[in-house]
Short mmCIF file of C-alpha atoms in Angstrom, two decimals:
data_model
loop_
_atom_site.label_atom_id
_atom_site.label_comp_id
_atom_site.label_asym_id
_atom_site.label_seq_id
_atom_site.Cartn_x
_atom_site.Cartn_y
_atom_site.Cartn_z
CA UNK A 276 9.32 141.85 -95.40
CA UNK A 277 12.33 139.84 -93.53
CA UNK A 278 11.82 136.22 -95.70
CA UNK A 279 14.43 134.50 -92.92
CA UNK A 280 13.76 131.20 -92.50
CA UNK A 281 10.03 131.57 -93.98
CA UNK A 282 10.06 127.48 -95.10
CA UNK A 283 10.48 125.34 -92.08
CA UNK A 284 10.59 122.56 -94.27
CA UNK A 285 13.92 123.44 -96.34
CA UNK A 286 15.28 125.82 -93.75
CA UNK A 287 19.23 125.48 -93.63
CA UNK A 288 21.03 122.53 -91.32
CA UNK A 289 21.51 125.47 -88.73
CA UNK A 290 17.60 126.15 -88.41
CA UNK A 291 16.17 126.51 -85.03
CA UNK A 292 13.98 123.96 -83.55
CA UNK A 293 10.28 124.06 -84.39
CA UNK A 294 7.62 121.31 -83.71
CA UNK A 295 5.52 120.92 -86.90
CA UNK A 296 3.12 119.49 -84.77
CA UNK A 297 2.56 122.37 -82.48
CA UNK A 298 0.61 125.56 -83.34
CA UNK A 299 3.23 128.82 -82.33
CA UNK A 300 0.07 130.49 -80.98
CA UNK A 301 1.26 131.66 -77.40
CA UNK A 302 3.54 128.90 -77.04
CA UNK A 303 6.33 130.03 -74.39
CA UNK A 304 9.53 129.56 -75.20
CA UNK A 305 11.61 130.62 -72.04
CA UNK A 306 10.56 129.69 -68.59
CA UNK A 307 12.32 131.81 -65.93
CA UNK A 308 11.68 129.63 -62.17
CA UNK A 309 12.49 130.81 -59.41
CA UNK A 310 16.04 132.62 -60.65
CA UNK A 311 18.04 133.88 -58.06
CA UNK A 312 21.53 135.05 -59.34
CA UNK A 313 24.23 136.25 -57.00
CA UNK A 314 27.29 138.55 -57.91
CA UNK A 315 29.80 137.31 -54.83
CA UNK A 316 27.56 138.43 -51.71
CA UNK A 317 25.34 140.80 -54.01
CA UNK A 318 21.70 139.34 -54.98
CA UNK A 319 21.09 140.80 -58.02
CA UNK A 320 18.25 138.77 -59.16
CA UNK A 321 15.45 137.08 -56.86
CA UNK A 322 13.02 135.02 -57.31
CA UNK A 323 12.61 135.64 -60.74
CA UNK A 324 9.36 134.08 -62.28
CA UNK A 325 8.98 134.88 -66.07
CA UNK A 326 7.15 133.29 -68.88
CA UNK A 327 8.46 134.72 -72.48
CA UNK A 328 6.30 133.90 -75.22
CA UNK A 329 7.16 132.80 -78.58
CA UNK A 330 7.16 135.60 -81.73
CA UNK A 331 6.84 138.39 -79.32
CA UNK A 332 8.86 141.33 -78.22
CA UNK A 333 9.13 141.40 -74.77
CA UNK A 334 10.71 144.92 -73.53
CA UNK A 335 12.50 144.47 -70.04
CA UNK A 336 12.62 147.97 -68.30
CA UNK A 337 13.72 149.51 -65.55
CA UNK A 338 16.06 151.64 -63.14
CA UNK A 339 20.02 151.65 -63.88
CA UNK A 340 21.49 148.75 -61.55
CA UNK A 341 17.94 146.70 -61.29
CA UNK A 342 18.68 143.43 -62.75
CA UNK A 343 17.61 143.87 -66.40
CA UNK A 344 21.40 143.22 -68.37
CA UNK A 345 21.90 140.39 -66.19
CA UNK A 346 18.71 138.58 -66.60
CA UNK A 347 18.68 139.01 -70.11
CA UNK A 348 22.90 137.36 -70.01
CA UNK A 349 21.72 134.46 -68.00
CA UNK A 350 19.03 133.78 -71.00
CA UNK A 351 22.51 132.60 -73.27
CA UNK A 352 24.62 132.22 -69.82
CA UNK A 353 27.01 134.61 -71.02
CA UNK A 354 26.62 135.80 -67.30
CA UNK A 355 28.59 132.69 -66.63
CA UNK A 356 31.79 134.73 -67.54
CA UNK A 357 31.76 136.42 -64.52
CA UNK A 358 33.64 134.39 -61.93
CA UNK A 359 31.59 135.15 -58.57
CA UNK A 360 28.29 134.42 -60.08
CA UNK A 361 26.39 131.71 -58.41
CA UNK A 362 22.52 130.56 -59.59
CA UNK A 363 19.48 129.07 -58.23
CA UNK A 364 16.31 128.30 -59.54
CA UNK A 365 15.69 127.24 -63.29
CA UNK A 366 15.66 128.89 -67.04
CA UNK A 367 13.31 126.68 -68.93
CA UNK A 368 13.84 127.26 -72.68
CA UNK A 369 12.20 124.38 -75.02
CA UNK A 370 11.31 122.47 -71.80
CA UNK A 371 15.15 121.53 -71.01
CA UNK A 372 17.13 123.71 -68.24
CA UNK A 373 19.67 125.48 -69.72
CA UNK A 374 21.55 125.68 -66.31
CA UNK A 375 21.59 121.93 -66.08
CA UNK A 376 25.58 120.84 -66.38
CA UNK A 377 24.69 118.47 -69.42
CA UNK A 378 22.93 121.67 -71.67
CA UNK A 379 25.91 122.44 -73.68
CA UNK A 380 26.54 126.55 -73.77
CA UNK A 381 28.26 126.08 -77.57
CA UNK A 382 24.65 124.98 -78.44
CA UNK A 383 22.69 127.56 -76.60
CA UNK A 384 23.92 130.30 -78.32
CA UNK A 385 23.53 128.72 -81.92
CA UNK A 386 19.68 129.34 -80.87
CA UNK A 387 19.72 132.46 -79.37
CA UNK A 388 21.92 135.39 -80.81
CA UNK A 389 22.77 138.20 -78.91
CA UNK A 390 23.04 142.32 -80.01
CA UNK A 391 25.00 144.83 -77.53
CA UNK A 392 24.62 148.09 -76.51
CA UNK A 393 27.35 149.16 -78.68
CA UNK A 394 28.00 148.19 -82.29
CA UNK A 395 30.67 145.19 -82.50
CA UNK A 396 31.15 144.19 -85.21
CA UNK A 397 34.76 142.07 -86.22
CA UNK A 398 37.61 143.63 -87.03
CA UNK A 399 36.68 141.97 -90.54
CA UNK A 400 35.18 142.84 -94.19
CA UNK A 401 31.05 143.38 -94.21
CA UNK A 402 30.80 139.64 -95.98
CA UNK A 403 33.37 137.91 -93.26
CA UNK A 404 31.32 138.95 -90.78
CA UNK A 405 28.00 137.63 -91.46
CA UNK A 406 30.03 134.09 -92.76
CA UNK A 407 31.81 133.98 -89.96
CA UNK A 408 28.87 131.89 -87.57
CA UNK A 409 28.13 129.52 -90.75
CA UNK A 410 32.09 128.80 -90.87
CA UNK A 411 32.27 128.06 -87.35
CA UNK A 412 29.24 125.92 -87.91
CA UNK A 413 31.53 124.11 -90.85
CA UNK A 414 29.98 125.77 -93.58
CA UNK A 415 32.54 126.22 -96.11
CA UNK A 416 31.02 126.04 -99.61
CA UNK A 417 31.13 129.76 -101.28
CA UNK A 418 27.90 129.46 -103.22
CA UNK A 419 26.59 128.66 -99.71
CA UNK A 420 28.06 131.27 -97.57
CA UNK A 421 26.38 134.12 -100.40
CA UNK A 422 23.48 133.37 -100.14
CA UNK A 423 23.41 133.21 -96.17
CA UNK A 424 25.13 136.61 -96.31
CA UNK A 425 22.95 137.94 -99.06
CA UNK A 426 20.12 136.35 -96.59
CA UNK A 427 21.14 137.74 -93.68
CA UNK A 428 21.88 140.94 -94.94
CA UNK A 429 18.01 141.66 -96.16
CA UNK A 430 16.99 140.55 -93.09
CA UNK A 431 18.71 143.12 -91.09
CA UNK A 432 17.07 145.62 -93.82
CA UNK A 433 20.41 146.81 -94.65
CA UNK A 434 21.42 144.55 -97.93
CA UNK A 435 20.55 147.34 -100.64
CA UNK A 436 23.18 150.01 -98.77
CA UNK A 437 26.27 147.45 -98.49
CA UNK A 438 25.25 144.72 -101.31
CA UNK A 439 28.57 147.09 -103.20
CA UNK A 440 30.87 147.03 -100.30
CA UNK A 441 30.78 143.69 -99.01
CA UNK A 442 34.66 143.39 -99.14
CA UNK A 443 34.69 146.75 -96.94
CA UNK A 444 35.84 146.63 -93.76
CA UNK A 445 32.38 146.43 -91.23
CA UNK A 446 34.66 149.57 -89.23
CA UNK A 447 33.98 151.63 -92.60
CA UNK A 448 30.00 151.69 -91.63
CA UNK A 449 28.05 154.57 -89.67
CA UNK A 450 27.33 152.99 -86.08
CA UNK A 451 23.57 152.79 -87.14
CA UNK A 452 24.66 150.50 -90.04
CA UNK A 453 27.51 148.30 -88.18
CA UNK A 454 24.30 147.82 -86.16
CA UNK A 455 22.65 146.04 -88.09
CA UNK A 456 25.45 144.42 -89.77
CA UNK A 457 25.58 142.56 -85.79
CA UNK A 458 22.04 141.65 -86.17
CA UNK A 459 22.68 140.34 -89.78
CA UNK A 460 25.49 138.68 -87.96
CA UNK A 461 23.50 137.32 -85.27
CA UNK A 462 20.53 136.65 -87.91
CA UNK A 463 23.14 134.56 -90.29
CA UNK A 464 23.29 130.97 -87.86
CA UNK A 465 19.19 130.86 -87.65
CA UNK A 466 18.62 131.66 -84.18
CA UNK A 467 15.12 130.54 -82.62
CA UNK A 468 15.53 133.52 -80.05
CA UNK A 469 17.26 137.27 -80.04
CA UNK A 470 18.64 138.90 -77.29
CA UNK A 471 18.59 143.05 -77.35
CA UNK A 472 21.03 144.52 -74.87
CA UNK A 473 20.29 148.13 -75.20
CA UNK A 474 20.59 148.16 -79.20
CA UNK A 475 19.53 151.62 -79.50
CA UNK A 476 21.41 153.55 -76.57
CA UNK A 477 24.38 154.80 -79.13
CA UNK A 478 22.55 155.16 -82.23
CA UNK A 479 21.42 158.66 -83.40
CA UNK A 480 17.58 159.04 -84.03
CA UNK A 481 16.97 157.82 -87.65
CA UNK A 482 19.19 154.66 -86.97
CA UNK A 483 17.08 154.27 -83.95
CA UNK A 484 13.75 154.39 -86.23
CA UNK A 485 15.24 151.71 -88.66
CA UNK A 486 16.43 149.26 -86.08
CA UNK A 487 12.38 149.86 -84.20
CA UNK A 488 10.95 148.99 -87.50
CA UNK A 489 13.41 145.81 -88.02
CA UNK A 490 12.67 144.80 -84.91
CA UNK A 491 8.66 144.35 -85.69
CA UNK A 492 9.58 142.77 -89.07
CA UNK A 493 11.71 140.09 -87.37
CA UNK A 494 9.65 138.95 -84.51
CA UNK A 495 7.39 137.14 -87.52
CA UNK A 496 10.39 134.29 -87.42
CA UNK A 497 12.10 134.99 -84.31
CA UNK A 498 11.44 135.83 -80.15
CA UNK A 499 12.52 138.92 -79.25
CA UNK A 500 13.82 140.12 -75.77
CA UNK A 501 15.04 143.83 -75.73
CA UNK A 502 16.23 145.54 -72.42
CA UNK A 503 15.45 149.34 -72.83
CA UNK A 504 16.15 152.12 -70.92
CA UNK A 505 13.51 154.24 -73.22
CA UNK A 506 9.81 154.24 -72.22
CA UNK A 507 8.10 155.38 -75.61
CA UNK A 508 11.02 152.37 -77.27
CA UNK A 509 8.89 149.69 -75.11
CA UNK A 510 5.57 151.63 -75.82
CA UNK A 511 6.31 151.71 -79.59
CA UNK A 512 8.05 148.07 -80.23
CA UNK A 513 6.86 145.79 -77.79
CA UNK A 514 4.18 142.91 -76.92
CA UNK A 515 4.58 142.65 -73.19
CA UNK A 516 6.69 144.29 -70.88
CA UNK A 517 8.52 143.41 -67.29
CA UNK A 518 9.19 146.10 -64.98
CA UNK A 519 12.09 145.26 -62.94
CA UNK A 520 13.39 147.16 -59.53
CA UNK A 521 15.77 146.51 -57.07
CA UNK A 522 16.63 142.95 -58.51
CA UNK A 523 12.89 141.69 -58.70
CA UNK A 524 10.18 141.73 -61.49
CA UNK A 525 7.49 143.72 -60.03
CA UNK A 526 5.06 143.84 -62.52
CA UNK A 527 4.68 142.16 -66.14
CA UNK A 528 2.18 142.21 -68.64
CA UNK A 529 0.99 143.27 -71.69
CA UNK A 530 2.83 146.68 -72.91
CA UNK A 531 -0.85 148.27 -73.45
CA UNK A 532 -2.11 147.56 -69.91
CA UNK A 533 2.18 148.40 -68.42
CA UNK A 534 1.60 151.48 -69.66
CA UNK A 535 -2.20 152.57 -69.10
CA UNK A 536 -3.72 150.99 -66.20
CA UNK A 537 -0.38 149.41 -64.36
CA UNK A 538 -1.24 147.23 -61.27
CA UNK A 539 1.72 148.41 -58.87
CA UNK A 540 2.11 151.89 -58.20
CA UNK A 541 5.99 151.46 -58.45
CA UNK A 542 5.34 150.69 -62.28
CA UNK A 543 3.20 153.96 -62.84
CA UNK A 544 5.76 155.49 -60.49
CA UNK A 545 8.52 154.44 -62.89
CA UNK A 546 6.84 154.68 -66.47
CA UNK A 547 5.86 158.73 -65.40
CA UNK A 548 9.17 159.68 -64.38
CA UNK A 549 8.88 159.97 -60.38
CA UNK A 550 11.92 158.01 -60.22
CA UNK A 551 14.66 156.37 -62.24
#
């Protein structure tokens, strides 16, 4: 069991924000209002209305080129990097606007960690790079830093196979492992929310397996937004599900009712293979 952040009460100065006074039970903790997102003269997202609830996984699916990767980037504004995009609308994530000027971007991503498509981890030892968020965040003190690491590392379910070869370069891993070692990374400044680019695209079968059944450990401390390409992945791993096509979300619900009794025949379209 992931024990991450399991006492609210004497979590670490980097713990995500949590109302004592509030019960979790589907509280939503990203708003998406009205998003429009343009690339240049290319509207890649419209009208986007979205309500993400808390300690879920929500599986975002759909057709190559549909808006899923940059939705999910605008959720930690990394799509800001881009120098033609232009927004509209709002992203409503613990009832402040994160595309208001005045919602610092440094302090967005301490809450919500992002995993890629492909394994990246730093050109660094296993240890330096799950310290390396805690040091940013001025943590310095070694006694410290272990146990984050140490932390971090069981959380990502991969402590027992690197616990020996933390000095290692990360490079040294299997991709499946430096996998994990990025959401040990990710895991190591507290996020309140996870962002899931594709984690599973490059990784052979069993690593696949292992990072599914992380996944449903961590989404007892964290919210978890995965974009997948693979049907039976959002089946297996998910609470709720958006389909999106052509830029728009045309259906979302719960993954059970997605994939047995969809409402929009482009969805059943989709999920049976007629197109995509």
């Amino acid at each position: 069991m992931v024990q991450l952040k399991v006492n609210k009460q004497t979590a670490s100065p980097l713990a995500p924000f949590k109302s004592n006074q509030e019960s979790t039970e589907n509280k939503i903790v990203y708003d998406t209002r009205q998003l429009n997102l343009w690339y240049g003269n290319h509207h890649a997202l419209k009208n986007i209305d979205l309500a993400i609830k808390e300690n879920e996984v929500t599986a975002i699916i759909g057709p190559s080129g549909c808006g899923k990767s940059t939705y999910i980037k605008t959720l930690n504004r990394m799509v800001e990097l881009v120098p033609s995009v232009k927004t509209s609308g709002q992203i409503i994530y613990r009832d402040r606007n994160i595309l208001d000027a005045s919602y610092g971007v440094e302090e967005l991503r301490t809450k919500v960690g992002m995993v890629f498509q492909k394994p990246n981890p730093f050109p660094k030892s296993i240890y330096d790079n799950i310290a390396y968020g805690p040091r940013i965040h001025g943590i310095k003190n070694k006694k410290i830093l272990d146990g984050i690491v140490e932390q971090s590392l069981r959380g990502a379910a991969i402590w027992d196979e690197v616990k020996d070869r933390l000095n290692e370069n990360a490079y040294s891993l299997s991709g499946g492992q430096q996998q994990r070692i990025c959401i040990a990374r990710a895991l190591a400044i507290e996020p309140d929310v996870i962002l899931m680019d594709e984690p599973t695209s490059a990784l052979d079968p069993i690593s696949t397996l292992k990072v599914e059944e992380l996944v449903q450990e961590l989404k007892q401390n964290y919210s978890i937004i995965i974009v997948t390409h693979n049907m039976q992945q959002a089946a297996r791993i998910s609470d709720r599900t958006a389909f999106f096509l052509n830029g728009e979300v045309v259906e979302y619900d719960k993954t059970d009712t997605i994939f047995s009794t969809p409402s929009d025949k482009r969805t059943e379209d989709y999920i049976s293979g007629r197109f995509g």
